[in-house]
PDB file of C-alpha atoms and ligand atoms in Angstrom:
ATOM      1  CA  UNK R   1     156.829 208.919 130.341  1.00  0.00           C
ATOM      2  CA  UNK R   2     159.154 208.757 132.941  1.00  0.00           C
ATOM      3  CA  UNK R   3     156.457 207.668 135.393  1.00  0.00           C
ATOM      4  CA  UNK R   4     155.895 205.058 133.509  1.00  0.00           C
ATOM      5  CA  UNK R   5     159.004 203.521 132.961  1.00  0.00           C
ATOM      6  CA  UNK R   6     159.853 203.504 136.163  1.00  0.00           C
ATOM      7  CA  UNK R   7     156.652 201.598 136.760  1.00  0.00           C
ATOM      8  CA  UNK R   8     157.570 198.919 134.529  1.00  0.00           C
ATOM      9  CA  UNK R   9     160.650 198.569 135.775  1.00  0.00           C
ATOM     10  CA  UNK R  10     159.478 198.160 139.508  1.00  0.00           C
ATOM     11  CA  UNK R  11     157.174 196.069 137.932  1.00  0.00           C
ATOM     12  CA  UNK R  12     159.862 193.762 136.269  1.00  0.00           C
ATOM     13  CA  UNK R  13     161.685 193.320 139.497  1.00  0.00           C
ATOM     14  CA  UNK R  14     159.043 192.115 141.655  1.00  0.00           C
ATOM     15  CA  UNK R  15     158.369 189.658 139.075  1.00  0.00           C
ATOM     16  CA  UNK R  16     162.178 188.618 139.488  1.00  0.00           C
ATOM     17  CA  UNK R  17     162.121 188.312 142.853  1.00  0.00           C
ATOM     18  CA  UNK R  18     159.054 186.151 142.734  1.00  0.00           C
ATOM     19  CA  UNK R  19     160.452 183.860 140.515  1.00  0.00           C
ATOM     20  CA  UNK R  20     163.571 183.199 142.612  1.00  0.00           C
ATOM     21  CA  UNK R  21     162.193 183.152 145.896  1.00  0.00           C
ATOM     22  CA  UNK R  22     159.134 180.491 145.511  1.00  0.00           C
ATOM     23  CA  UNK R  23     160.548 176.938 144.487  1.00  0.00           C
ATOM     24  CA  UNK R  24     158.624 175.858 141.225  1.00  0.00           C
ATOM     25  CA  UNK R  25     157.998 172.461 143.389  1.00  0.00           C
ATOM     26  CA  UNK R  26     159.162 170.785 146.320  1.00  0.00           C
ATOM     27  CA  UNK R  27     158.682 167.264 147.230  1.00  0.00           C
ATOM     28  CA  UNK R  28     158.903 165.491 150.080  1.00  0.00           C
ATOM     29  CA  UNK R  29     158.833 162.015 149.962  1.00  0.00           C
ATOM     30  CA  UNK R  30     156.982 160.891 152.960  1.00  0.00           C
ATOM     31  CA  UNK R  31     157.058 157.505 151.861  1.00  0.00           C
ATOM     32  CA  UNK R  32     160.383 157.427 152.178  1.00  0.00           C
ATOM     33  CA  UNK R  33     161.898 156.362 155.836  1.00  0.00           C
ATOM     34  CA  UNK R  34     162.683 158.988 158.686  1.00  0.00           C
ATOM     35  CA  UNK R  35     166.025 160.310 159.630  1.00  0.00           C
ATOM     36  CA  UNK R  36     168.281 159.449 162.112  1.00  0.00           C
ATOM     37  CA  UNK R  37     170.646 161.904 163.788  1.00  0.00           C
ATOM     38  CA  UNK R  38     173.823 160.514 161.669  1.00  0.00           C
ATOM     39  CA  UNK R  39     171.444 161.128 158.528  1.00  0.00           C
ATOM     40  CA  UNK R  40     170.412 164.222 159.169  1.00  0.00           C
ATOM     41  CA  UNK R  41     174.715 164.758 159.704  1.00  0.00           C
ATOM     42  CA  UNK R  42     175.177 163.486 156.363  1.00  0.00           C
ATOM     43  CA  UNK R  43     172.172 165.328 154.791  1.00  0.00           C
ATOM     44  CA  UNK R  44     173.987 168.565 156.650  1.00  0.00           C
ATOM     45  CA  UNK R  45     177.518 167.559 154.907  1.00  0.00           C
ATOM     46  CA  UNK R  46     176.208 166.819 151.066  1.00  0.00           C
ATOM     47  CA  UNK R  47     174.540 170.112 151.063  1.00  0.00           C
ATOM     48  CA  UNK R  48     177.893 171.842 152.097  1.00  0.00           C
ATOM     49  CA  UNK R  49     179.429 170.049 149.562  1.00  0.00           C
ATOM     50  CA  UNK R  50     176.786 170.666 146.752  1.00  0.00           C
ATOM     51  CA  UNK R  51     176.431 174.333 147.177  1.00  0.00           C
ATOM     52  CA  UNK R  52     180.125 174.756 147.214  1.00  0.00           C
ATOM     53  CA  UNK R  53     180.858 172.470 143.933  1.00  0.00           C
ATOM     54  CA  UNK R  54     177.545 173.711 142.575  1.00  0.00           C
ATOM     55  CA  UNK R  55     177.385 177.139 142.543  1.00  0.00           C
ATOM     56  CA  UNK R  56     181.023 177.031 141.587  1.00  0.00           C
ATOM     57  CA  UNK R  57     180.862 174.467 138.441  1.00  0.00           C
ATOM     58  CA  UNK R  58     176.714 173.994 138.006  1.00  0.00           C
ATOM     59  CA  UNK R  59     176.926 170.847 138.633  1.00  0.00           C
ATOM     60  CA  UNK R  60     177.534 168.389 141.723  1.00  0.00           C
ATOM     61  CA  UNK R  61     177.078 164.581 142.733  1.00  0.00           C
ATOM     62  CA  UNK R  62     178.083 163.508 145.780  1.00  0.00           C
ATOM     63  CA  UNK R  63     177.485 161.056 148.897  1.00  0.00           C
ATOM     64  CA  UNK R  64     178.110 161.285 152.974  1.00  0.00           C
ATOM     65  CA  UNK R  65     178.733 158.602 155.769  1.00  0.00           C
ATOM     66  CA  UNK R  66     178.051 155.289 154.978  1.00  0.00           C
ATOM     67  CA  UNK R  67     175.974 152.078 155.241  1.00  0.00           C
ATOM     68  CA  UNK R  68     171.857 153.065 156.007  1.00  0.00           C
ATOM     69  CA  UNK R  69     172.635 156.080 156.402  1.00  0.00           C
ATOM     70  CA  UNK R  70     175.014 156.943 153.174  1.00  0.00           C
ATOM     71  CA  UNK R  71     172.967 160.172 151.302  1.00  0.00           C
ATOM     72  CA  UNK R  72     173.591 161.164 148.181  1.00  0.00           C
ATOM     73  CA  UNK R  73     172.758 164.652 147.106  1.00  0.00           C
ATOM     74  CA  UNK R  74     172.963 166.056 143.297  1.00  0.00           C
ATOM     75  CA  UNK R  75     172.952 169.681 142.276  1.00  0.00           C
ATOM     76  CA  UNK R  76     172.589 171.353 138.738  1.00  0.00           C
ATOM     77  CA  UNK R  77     171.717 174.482 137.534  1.00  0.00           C
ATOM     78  CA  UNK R  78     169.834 175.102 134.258  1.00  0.00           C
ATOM     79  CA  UNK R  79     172.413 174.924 131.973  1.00  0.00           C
ATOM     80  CA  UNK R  80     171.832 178.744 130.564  1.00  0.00           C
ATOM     81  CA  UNK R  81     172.115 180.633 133.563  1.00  0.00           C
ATOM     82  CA  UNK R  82     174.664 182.823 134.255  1.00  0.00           C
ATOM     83  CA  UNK R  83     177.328 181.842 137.409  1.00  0.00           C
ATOM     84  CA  UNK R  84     175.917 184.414 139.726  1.00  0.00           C
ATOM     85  CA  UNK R  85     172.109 183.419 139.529  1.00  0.00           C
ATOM     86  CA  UNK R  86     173.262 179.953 139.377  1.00  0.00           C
ATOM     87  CA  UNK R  87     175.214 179.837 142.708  1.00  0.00           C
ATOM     88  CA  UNK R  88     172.004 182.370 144.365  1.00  0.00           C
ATOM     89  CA  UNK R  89     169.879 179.749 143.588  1.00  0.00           C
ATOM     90  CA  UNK R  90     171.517 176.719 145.105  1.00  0.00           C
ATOM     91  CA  UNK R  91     172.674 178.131 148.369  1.00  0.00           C
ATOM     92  CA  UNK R  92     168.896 179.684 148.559  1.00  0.00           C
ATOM     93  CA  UNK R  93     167.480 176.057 147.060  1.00  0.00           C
ATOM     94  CA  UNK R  94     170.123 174.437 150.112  1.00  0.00           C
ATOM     95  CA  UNK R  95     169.078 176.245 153.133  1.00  0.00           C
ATOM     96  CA  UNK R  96     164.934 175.506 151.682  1.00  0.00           C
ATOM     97  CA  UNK R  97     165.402 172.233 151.338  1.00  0.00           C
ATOM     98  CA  UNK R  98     166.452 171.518 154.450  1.00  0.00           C
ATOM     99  CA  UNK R  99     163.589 173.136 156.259  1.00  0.00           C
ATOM    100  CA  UNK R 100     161.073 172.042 154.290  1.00  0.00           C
ATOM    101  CA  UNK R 101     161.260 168.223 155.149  1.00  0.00           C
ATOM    102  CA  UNK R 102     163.477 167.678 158.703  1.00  0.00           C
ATOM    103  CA  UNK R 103     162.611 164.307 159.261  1.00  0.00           C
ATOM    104  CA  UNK R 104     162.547 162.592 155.607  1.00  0.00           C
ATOM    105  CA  UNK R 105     165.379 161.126 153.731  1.00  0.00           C
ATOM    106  CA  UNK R 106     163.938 161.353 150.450  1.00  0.00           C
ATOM    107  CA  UNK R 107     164.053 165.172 149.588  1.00  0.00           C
ATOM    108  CA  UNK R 108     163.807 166.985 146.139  1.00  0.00           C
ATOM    109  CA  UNK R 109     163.281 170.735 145.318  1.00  0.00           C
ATOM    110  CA  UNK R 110     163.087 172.746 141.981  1.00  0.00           C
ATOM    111  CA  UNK R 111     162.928 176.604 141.046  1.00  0.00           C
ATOM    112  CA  UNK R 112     163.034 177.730 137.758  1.00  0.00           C
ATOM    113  CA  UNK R 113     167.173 178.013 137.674  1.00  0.00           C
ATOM    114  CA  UNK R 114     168.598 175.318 139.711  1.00  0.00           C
ATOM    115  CA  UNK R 115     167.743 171.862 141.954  1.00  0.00           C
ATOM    116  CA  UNK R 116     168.964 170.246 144.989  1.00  0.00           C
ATOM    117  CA  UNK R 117     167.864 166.554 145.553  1.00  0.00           C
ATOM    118  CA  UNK R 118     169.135 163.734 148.210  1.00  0.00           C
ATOM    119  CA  UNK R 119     167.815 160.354 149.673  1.00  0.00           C
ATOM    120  CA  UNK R 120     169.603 157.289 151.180  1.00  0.00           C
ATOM    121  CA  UNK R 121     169.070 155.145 148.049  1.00  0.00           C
ATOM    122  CA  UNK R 122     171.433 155.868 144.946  1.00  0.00           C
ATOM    123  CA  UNK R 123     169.522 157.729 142.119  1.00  0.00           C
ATOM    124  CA  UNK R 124     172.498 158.605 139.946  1.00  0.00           C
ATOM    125  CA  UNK R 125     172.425 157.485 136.810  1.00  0.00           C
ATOM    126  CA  UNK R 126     168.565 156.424 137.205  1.00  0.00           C
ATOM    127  CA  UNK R 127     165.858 157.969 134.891  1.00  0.00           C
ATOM    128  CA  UNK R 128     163.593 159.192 137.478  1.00  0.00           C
ATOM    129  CA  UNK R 129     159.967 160.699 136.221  1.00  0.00           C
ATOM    130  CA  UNK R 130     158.670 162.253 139.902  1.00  0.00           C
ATOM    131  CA  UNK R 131     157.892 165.654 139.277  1.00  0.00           C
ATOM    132  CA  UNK R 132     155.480 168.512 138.466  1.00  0.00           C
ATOM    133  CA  UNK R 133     154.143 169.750 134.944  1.00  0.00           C
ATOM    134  CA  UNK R 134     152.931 173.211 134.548  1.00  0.00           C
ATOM    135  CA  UNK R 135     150.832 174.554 131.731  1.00  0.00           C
ATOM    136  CA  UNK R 136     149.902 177.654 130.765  1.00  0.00           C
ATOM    137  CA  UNK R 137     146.013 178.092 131.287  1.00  0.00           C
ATOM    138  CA  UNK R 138     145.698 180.089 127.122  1.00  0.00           C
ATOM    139  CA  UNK R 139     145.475 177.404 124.196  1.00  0.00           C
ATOM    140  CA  UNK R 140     147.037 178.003 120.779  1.00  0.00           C
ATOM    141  CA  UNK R 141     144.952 179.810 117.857  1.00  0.00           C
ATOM    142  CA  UNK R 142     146.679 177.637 115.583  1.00  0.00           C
ATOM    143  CA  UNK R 143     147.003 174.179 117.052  1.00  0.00           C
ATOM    144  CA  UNK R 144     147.958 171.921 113.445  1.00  0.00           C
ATOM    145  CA  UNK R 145     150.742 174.887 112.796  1.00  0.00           C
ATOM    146  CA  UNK R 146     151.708 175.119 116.114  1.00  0.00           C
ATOM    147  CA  UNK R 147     152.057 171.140 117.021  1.00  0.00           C
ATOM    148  CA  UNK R 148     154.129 170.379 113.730  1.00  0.00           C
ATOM    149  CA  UNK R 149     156.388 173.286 114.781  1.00  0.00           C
ATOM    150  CA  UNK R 150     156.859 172.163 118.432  1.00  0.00           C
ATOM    151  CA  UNK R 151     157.286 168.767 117.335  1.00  0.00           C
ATOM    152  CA  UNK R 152     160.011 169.286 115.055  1.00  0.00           C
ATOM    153  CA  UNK R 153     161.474 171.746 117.795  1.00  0.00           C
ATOM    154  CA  UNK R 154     161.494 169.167 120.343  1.00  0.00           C
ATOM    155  CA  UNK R 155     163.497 166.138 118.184  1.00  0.00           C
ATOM    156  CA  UNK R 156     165.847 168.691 117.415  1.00  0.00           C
ATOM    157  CA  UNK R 157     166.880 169.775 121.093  1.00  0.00           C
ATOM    158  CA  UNK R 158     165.901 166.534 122.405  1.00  0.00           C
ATOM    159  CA  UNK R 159     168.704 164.940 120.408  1.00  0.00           C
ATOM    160  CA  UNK R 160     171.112 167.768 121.334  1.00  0.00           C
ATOM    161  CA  UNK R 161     170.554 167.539 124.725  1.00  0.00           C
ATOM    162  CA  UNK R 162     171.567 163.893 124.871  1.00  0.00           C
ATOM    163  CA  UNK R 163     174.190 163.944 122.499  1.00  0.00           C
ATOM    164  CA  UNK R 164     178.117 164.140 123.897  1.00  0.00           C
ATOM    165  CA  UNK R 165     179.999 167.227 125.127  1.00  0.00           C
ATOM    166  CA  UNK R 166     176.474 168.739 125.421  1.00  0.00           C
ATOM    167  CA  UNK R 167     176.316 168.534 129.278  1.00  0.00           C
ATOM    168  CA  UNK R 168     172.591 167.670 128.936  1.00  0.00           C
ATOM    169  CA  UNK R 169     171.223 170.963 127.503  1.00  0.00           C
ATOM    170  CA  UNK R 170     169.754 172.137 124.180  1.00  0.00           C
ATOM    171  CA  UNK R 171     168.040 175.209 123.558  1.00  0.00           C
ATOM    172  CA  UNK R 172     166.370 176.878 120.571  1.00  0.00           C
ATOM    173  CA  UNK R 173     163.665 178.926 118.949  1.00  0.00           C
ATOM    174  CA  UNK R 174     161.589 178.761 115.908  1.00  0.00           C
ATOM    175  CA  UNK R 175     159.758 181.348 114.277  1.00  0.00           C
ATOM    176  CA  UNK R 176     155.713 180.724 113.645  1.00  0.00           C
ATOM    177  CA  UNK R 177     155.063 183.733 111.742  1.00  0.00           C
ATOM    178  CA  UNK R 178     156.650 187.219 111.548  1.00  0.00           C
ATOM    179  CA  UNK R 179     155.052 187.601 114.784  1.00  0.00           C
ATOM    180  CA  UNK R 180     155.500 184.686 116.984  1.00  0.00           C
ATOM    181  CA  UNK R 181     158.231 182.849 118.149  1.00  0.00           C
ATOM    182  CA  UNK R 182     158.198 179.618 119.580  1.00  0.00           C
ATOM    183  CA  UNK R 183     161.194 179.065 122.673  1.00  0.00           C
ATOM    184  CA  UNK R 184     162.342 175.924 124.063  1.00  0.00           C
ATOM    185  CA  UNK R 185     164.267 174.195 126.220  1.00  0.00           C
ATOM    186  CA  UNK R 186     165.811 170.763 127.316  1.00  0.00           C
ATOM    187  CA  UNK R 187     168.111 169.439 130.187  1.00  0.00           C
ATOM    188  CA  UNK R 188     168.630 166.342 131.681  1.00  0.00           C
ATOM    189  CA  UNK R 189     170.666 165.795 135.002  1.00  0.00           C
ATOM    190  CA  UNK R 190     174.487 165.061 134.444  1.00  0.00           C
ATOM    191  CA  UNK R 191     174.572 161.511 136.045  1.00  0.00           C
ATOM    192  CA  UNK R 192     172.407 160.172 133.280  1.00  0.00           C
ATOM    193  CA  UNK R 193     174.109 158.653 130.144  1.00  0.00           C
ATOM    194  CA  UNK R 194     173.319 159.826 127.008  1.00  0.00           C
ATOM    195  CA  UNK R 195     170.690 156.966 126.298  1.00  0.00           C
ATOM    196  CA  UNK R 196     168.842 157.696 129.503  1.00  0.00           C
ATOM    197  CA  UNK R 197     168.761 161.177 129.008  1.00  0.00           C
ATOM    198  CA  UNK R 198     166.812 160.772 125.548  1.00  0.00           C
ATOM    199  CA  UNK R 199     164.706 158.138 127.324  1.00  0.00           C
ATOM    200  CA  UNK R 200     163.833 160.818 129.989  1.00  0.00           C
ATOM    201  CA  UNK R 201     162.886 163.854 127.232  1.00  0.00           C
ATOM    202  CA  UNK R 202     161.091 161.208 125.404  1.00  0.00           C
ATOM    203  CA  UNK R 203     159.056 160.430 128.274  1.00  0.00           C
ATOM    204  CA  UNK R 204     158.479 163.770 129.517  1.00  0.00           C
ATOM    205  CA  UNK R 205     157.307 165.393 125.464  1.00  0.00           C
ATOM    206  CA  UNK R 206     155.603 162.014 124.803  1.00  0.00           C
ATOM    207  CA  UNK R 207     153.462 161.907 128.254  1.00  0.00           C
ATOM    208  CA  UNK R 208     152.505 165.128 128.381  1.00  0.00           C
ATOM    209  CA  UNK R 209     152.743 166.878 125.091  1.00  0.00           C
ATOM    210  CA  UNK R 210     150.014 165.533 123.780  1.00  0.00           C
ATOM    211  CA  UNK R 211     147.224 165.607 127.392  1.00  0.00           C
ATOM    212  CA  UNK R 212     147.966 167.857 129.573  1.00  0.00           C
ATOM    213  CA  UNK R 213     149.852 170.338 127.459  1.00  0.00           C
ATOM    214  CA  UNK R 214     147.987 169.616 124.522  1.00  0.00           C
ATOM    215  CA  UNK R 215     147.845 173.009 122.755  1.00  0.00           C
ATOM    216  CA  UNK R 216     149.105 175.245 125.516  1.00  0.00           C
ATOM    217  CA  UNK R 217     150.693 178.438 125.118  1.00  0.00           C
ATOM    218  CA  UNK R 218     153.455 177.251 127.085  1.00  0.00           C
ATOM    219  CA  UNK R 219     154.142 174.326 129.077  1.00  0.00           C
ATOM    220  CA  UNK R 220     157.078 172.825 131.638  1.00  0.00           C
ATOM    221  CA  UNK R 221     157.648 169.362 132.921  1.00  0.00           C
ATOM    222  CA  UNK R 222     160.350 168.999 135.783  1.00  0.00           C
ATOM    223  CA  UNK R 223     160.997 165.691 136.305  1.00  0.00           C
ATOM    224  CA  UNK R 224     163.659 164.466 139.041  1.00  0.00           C
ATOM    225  CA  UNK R 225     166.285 163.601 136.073  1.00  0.00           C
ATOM    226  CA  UNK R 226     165.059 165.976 133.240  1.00  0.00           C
ATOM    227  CA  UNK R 227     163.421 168.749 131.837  1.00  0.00           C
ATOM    228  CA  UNK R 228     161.466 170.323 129.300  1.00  0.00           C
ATOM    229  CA  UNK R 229     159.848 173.715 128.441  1.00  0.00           C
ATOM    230  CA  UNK R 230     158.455 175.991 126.057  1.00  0.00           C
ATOM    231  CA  UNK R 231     157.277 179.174 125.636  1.00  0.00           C
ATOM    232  CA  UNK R 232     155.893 182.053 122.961  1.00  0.00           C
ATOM    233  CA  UNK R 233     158.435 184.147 124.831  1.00  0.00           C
ATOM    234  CA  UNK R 234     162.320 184.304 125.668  1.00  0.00           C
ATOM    235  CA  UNK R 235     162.856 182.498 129.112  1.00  0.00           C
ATOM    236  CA  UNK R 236     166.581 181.173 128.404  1.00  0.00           C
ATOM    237  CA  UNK R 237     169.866 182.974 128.841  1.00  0.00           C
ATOM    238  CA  UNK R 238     171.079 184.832 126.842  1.00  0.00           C
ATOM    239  CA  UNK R 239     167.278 186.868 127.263  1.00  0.00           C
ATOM    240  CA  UNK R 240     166.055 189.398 124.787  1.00  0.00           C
ATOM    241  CA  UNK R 241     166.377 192.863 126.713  1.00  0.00           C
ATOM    242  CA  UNK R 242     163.620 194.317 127.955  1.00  0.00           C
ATOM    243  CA  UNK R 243     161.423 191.175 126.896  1.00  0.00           C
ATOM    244  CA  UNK R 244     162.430 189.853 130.086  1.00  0.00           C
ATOM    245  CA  UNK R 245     159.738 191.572 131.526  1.00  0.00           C
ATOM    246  CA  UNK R 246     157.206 189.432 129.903  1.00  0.00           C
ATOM    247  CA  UNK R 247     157.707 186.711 131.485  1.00  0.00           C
ATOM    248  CA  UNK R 248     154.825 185.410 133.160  1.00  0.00           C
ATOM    249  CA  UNK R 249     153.587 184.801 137.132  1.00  0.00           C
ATOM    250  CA  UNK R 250     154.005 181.136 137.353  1.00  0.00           C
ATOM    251  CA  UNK R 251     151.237 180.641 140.065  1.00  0.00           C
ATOM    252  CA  UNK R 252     149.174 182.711 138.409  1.00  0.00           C
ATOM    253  CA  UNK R 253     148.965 181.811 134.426  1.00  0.00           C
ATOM    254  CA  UNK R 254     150.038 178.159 134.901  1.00  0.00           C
ATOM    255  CA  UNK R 255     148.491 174.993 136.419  1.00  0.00           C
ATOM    256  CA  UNK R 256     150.275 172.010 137.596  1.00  0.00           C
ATOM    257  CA  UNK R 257     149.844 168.909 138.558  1.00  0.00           C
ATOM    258  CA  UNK R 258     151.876 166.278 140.527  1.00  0.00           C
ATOM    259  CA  UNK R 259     153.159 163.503 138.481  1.00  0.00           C
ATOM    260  CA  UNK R 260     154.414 160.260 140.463  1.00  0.00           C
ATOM    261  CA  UNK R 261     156.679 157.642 138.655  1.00  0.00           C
TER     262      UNK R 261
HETATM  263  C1  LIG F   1     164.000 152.037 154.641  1.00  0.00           C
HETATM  264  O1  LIG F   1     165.059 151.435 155.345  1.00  0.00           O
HETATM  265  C2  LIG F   1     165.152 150.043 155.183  1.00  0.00           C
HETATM  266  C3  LIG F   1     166.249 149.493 156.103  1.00  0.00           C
HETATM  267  O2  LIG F   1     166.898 150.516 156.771  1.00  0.00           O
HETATM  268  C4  LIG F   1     165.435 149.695 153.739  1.00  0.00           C
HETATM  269  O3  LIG F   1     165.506 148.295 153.552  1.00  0.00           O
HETATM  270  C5  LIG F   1     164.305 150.263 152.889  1.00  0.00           C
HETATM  271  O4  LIG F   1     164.601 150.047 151.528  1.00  0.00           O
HETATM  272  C6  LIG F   1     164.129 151.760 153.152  1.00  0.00           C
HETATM  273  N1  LIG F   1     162.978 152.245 152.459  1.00  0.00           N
HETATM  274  C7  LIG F   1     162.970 153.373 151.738  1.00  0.00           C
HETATM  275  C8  LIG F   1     161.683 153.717 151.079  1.00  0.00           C
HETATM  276  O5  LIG F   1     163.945 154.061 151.638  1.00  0.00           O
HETATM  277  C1  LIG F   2     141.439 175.642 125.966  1.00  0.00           C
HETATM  278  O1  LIG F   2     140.937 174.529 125.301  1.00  0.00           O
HETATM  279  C2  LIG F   2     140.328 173.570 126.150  1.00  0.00           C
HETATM  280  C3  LIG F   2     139.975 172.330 125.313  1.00  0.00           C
HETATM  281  O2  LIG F   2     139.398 172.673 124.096  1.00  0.00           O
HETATM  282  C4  LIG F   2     139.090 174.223 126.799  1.00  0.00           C
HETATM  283  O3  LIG F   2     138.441 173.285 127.654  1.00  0.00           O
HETATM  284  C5  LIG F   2     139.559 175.426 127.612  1.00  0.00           C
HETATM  285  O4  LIG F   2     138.451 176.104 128.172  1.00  0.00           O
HETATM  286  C6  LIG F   2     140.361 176.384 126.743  1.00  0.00           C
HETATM  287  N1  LIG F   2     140.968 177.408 127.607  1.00  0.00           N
HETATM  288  C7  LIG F   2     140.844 178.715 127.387  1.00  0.00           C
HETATM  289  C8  LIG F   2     141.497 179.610 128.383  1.00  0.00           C
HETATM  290  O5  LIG F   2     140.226 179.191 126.453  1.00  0.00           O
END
C-alpha cells in the first residue's frame, strides 16, 4: 500500500515537472525582420521589465528604445494560478524565449500557466488569432449531450471573461451526469477591450469547436490574445486534491496543429 502510494506520487510529480518545463508552443516569426544589436538591447530590457511586473502582479505591457527598433513585450499569467507558479513560469518562459529565436523580432511563447510575447510592431490592444490548438485524441460517447452542455458552458464564461472588473478570465464546471464533469476555461490578454476580448473567444469556440475539436474529450486553443479550454477533469486553480494527478501528458494524448491568422 505504501509502495504504491509512493508510486503515484512520484508519478504525479514527473507529470508536474513536464508540464512546466516544455512550452505548450513557441513561435517564431521568421517572417518577421532580423534584429539589430539596439533590438536585441531592447528585447533584453522588456523582458527585465516583464518578469519583474509579471511575476509580481500577473500581468505586464510594456515597450523599450524607440523608433525601428521600439519592442513591446506583454506578460500574463493564467488568471487562476497561484503567485508562486505564476512568477516560476515567466522568469522560466523569459530566459526560453530568448534562446529560442536570437535573431527575430517577432517572438511569442506559451506553457500551460503563463506567456511572454514581443515584436517591433504594437500588438496591444489587437485581437491576434496566431496560435496552436490542441485536442485530445478520445471523442465523446455522448456527442448531442455533450455539445449542448459545452455550448451553454462556453456563452456563459465567454461573457464573463469579457465583461468589466473580470481581468479577462472566467472559469467554470458543469456536471454531465453523476459521473462526469465538464471543466472550462477562458482568458483573454489584458490589453484587449472588452469587445475584442469576446471577439477573440468567439473566434477561437466558433473556429474550432465545431472541426477540429469537434467532439473531443478535451480541447485548448492558445491564441496570441486569448484562450480557451476544456476538460472532463479539474485543470484550474483552485484543483481538486489528489485529482491533480489526472491530468494528462500533453504530447502524448493531444494533437495540435498550427493555426496562422
Ligand atoms: C521590417 O522593417 C521595415 C522597416 O524597418 C518595416 O517597414 C516593416 O514593416 C518591417 N516588417 C515586419 C514584418 O516587421
Ligand atoms: C473519433 O472520431 C473520429 C470521427 O468520427 C474518428 O475518425 C476517430 O478515429 C475517433 N477517434 C478515436 C480515438 O476513437
Amino acid at each position: 500500500m505504501a509502495f504504491t502510494h509512493h508510486h503515484l506520487l512520484i508519478f504525479a510529480l514527473c507529470i508536474l515537472y513536464v508540464e512546466s518545463a516544455d512550452p505548450s508552443a513557441q513561435i517564431c516569426n521568421q517572417n518577421s525582420n532580423t534584429t539589430t544589436s539596439e533590438i536585441t538591447k531592447n528585447i533584453d530590457a522588456v523582458l527585465t521589465t516583464l518578469v519583474k511586473t509579471a511575476s509580481e502582479s500577473g500581468y505586464s505591457a510594456t515597450s523599450s528604445g524607440s523608433d525601428q527598433a521600439r519592442i513591446f513585450g506583454l506578460a500574463q499569467c493564467r488568471g487562476d494560478v497561484p503567485s508562486e507558479e505564476c512568477s516560476s513560469c515567466i522568469q522560466t518562459a523569459a530566459k526560453e524565449i530568448k534562446t529560442m529565436c536570437p535573431d527575430r523580432v517577432d517572438a511569442r511563447i506559451w506553457y500551460e500557466y503563463c506567456l511572454i510575447r514581443y515584436n517591433t510592431e504594437n500588438f496591444f490592444g489587437q485581437v491576434d488569432t496566431y496560435g496552436v490548438i490542441y485536442a485530445n485524441v478520445e471523442n465523446v460517447t455522448d456527442p448531442k449531450t455533450f455539445n449542448s452542455a459545452l455550448g451553454a458552458l462556453m456563452d456563459r464564461i465567454n461573457t464573463k471573461a469579457s465583461a468589466p472588473g473580470n481581468k479577462g478570465i472566467a472559469k467554470d464546471k458543469t456536471k454531465l451526469s453523476d459521473f462526469e464533469t465538464l471543466y472550462a476555461l477562458s482568458q483573454c490578454t489584458r490589453d484587449l477591450s472588452q469587445l475584442s476580448c469576446r471577439q477573440c473567444l468567439a473566434i477561437a469556440v466558433g473556429n474550432n469547436f465545431p472541426n477540429f475539436c469537434g467532439n473531443k474529450k478535451g480541447c485548448r486553443v492558445i491564441y496570441s490574445s486569448c484562450y480557451v479550454r476544456y476538460e472532463l477533469y479539474p485543470f484550474y486553480f483552485p484543483l481538486d486534491g489528489q485529482k491533480l494527478a489526472l491530468e494528462s501528458s500533453l504530447k502524448k494524448n493531444y494533437i495540435s496543429v498550427v493555426k496562422k491568422p
